[in-house]
Tab-separated table of C-alpha atoms in Angstrom:
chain	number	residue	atom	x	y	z
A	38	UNK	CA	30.592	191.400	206.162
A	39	UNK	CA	30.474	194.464	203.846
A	40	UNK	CA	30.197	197.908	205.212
A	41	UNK	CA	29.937	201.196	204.018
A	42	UNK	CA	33.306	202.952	203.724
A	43	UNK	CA	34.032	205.857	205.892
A	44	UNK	CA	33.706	209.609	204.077
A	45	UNK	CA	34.738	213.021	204.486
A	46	UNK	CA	30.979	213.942	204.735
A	47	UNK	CA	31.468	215.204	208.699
A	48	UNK	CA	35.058	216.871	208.019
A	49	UNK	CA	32.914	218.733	205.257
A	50	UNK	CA	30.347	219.630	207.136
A	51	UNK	CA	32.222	221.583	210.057
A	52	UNK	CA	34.033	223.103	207.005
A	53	UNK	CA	31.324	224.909	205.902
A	54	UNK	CA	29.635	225.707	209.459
A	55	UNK	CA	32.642	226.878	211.580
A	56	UNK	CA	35.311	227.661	208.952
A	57	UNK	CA	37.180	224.982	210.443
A	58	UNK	CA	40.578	223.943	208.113
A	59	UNK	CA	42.547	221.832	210.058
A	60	UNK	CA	40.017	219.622	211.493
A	61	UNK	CA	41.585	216.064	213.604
A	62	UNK	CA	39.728	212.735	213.667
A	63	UNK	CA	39.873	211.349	217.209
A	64	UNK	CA	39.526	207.879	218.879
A	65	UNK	CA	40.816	205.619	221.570
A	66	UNK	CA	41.973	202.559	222.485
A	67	UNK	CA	42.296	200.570	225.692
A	68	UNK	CA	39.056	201.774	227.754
A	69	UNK	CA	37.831	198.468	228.402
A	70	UNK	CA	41.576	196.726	229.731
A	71	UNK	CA	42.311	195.488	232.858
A	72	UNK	CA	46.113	196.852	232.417
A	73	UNK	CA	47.878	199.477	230.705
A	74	UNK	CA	47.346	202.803	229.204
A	75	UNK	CA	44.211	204.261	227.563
A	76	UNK	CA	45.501	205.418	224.340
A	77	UNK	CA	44.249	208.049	221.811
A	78	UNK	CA	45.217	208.978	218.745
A	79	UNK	CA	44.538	212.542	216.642
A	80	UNK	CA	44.977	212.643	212.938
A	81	UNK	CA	44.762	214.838	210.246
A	82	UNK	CA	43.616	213.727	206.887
A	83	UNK	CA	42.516	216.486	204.702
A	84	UNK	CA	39.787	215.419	202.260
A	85	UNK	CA	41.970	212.895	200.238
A	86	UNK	CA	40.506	209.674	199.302
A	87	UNK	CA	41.623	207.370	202.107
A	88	UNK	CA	43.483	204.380	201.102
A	89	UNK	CA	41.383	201.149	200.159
A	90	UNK	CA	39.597	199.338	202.971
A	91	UNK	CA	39.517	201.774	205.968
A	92	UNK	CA	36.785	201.304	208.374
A	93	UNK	CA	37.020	200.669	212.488
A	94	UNK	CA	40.040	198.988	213.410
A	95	UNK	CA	37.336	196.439	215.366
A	96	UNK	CA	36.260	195.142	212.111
A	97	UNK	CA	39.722	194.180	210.378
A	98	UNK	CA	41.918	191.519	210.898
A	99	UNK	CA	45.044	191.860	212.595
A	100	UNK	CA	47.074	191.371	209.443
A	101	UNK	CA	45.339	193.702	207.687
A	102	UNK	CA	44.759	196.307	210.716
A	103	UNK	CA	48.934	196.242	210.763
A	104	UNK	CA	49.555	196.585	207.051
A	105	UNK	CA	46.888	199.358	206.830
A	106	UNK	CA	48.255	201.435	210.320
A	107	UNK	CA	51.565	201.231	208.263
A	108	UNK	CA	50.217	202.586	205.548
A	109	UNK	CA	48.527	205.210	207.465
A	110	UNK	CA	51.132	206.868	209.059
A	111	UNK	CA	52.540	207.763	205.882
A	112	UNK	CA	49.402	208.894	204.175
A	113	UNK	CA	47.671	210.843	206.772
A	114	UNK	CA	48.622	215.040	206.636
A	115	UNK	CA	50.119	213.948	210.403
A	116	UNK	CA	49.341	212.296	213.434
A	117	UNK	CA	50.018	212.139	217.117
A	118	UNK	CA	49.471	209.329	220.134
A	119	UNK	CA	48.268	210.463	223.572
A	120	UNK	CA	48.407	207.983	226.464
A	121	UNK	CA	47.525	207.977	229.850
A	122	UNK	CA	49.083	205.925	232.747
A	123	UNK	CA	47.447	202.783	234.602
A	124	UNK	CA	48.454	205.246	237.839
A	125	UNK	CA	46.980	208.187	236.062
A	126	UNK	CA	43.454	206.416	235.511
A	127	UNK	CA	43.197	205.638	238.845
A	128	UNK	CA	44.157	208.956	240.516
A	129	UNK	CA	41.597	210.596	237.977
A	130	UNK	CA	39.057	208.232	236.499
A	131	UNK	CA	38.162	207.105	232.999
A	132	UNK	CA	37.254	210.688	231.933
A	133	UNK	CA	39.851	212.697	233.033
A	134	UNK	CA	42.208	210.043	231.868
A	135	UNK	CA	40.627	209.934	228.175
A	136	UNK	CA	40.891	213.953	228.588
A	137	UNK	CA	44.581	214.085	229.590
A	138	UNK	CA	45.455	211.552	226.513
A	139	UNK	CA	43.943	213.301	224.126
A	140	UNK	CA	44.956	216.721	224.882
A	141	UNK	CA	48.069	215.247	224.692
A	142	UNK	CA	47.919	214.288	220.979
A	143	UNK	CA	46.263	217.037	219.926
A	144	UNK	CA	49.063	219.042	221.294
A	145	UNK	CA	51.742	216.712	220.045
A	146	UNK	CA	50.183	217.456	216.427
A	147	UNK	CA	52.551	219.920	214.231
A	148	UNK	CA	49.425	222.190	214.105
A	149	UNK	CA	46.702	222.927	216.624
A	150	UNK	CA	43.500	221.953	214.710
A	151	UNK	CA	40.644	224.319	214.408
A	152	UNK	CA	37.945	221.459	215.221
A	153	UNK	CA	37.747	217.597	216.327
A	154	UNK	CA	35.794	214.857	215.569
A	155	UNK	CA	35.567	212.367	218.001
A	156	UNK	CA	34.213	209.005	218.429
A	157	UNK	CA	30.806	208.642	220.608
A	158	UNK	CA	28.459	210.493	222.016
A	159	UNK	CA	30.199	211.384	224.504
A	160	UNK	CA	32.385	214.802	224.687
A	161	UNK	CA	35.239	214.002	226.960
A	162	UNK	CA	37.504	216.634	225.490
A	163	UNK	CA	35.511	219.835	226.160
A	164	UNK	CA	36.654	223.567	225.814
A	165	UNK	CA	38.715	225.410	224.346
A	166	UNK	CA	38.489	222.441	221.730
A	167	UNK	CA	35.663	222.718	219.318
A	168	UNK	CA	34.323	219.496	219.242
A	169	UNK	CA	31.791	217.569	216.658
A	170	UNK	CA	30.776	213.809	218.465
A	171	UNK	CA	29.822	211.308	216.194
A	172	UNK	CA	28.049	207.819	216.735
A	173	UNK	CA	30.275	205.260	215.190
A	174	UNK	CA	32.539	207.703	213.597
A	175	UNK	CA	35.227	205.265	213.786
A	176	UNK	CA	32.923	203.934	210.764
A	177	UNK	CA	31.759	206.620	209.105
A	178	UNK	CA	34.743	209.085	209.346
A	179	UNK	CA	38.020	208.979	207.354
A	180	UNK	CA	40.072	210.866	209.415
A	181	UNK	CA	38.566	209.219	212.913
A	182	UNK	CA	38.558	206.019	210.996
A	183	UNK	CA	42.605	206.608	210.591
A	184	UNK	CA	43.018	207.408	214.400
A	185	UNK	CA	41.471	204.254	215.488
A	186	UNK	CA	43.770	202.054	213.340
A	187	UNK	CA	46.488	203.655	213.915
A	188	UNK	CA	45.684	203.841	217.737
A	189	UNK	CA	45.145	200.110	217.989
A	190	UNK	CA	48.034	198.440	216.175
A	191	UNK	CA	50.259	201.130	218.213
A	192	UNK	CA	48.719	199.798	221.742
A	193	UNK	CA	49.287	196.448	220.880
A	194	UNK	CA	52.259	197.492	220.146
A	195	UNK	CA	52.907	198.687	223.536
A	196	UNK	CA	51.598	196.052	225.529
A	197	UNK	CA	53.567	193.295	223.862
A	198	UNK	CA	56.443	195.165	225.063
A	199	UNK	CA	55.264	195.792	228.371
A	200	UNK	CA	54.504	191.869	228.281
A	201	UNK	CA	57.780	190.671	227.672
A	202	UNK	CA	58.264	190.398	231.398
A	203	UNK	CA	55.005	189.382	232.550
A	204	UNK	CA	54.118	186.708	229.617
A	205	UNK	CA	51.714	184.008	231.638
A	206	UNK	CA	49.616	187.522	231.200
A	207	UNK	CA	49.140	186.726	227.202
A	208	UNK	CA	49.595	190.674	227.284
A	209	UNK	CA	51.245	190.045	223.133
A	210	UNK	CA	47.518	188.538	222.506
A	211	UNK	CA	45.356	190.012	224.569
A	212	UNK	CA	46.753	193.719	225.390
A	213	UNK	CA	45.552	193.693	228.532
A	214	UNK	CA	41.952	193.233	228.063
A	215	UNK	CA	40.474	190.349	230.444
A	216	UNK	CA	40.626	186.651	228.774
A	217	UNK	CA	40.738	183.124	230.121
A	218	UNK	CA	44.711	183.642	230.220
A	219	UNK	CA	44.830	187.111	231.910
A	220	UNK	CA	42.403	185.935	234.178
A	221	UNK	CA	44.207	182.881	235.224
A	222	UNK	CA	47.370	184.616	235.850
A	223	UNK	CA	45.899	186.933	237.822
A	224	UNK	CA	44.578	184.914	240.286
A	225	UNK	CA	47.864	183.206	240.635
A	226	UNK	CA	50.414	185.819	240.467
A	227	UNK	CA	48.116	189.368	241.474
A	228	UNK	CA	48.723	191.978	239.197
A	229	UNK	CA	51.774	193.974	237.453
A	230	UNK	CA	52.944	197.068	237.435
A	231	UNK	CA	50.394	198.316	234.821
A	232	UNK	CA	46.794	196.788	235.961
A	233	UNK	CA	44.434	199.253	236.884
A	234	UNK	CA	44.433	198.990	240.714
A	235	UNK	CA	41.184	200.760	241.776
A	236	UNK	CA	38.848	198.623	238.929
A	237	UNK	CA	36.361	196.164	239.654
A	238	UNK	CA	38.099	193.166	239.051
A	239	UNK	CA	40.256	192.869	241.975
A	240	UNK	CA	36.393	192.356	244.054
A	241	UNK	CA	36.961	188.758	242.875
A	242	UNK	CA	39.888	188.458	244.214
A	243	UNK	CA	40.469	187.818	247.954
A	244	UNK	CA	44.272	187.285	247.532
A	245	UNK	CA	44.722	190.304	246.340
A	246	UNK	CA	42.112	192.154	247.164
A	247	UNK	CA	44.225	194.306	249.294
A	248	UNK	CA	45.813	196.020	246.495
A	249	UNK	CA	43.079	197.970	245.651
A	250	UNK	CA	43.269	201.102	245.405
A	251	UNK	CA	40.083	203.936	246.259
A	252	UNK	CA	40.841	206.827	245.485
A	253	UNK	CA	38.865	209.854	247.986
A	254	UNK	CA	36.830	211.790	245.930
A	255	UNK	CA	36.525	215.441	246.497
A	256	UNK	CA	33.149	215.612	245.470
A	257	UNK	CA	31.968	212.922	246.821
A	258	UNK	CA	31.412	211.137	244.302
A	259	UNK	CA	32.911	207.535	243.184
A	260	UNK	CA	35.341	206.555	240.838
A	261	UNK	CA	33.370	205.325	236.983
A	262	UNK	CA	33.149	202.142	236.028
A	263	UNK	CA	31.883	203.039	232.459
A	264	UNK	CA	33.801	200.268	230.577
A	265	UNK	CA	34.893	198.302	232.788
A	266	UNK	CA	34.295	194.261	232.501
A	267	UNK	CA	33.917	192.361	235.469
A	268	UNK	CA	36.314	188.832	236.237
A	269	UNK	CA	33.520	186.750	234.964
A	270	UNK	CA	33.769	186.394	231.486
């Protein structure tokens, strides 16, 4: 399907209002998985053109979303991978996990930006960061567009690692998100070391139910479920 490439048209934007010069394109990966990390990545881009074909790493094939990532890293002004633990999204919840990740590549980049961009509508960074949210900018945004490829293949990445060990999981082809092969292993073998013990999913369960894990919340309130896909599928 043909799609409008992404532009610098945001990037140029918060150039001219804010006096913004480094400014990072932001997205993140791994929201919606049963197991493993949620992953972000922070890149800088500059106003180059970006290299043919960019767009959300949702809309390429895998082939092509690997080639691409590789060629990326090398073309991007620099970039940096924040991740935060299975363990760490259930102590905190979604949004303080997606917080701690990306705080944590925005401080791994070489130089603090002056502004983000990042994908949604929803600001999950927050001060001292000056951030600019944008719908879809994982479409429309070169330098957010470059953070979710990269962010992807390098998850994958990641989880068929982690799935070496655990491979009636399909972890290589699936990265943890639920599918008829995650889901089957589950309910035979209860989950690893890096499922996400206090998410929905483990409700249908009864065998291993027991392994869930609620965390008390200080305020009262409950752990979110934004994202989160339940065992029937």
């Amino acid at each position: 399907m043909p799609y409008e490439p992404p532009t610098h048209t945001v990037e140029r934007s918060l150039r001219a209002t804010t006096g913004a010069k480094i400014i990072a394109g932001v997205d993140e990966v791994g929201r919606g998985a049963w197991a493993g990390p949620v992953t972000v990545c922070a890149a800088v881009t500059g106003l180059r053109r970006p290299p043919e074909g960019l767009t959300d790493s949702k809309l390429l094939t895998v082939k092509r979303r690997t080639a691409l990532a590789a060629e990326l890293e090398k073309w991007v002004t620099s970039y940096a991978l924040g991740h935060a633990s299975s363990e760490e999204i259930d102590d905190l919840g979604m949004t303080a996990a997606l917080r701690l990740a990306a705080v944590r590549a925005l401080e791994a980049l070489p130089v603090r930006p002056d502004a983000v961009i990042l994908d949604g509508k929803h600001d999950y960074l927050g001060a001292p960061w000056r951030v600019r949210t944008v719908i879809k900018g994982d479409r429309s945004c070169v330098a957010v567009a470059a953070a979710s490829v990269i962010a992807k293949v390098q998850r994958d990445k990641m989880m068929a690692e982690l799935g070496i060990d655990h491979a009636d999981f399909g972890f290589a082809a699936n990265a943890g998100y639920p599918s008829p092969v995650h889901k089957a292993a589950l309910e035979e073998r209860g989950p690893t070391p890096y499922h996400r013990l206090s998410w929905a999913y483990l409700d249908a369960l009864p065998q291993w139910r027991h392994l869930k894990k609620v965390r008390s919340w200080a305020d009262g309130s409950v752990p979110e479920i934004e994202g989160q896909l339940g065992f029937d599928f």
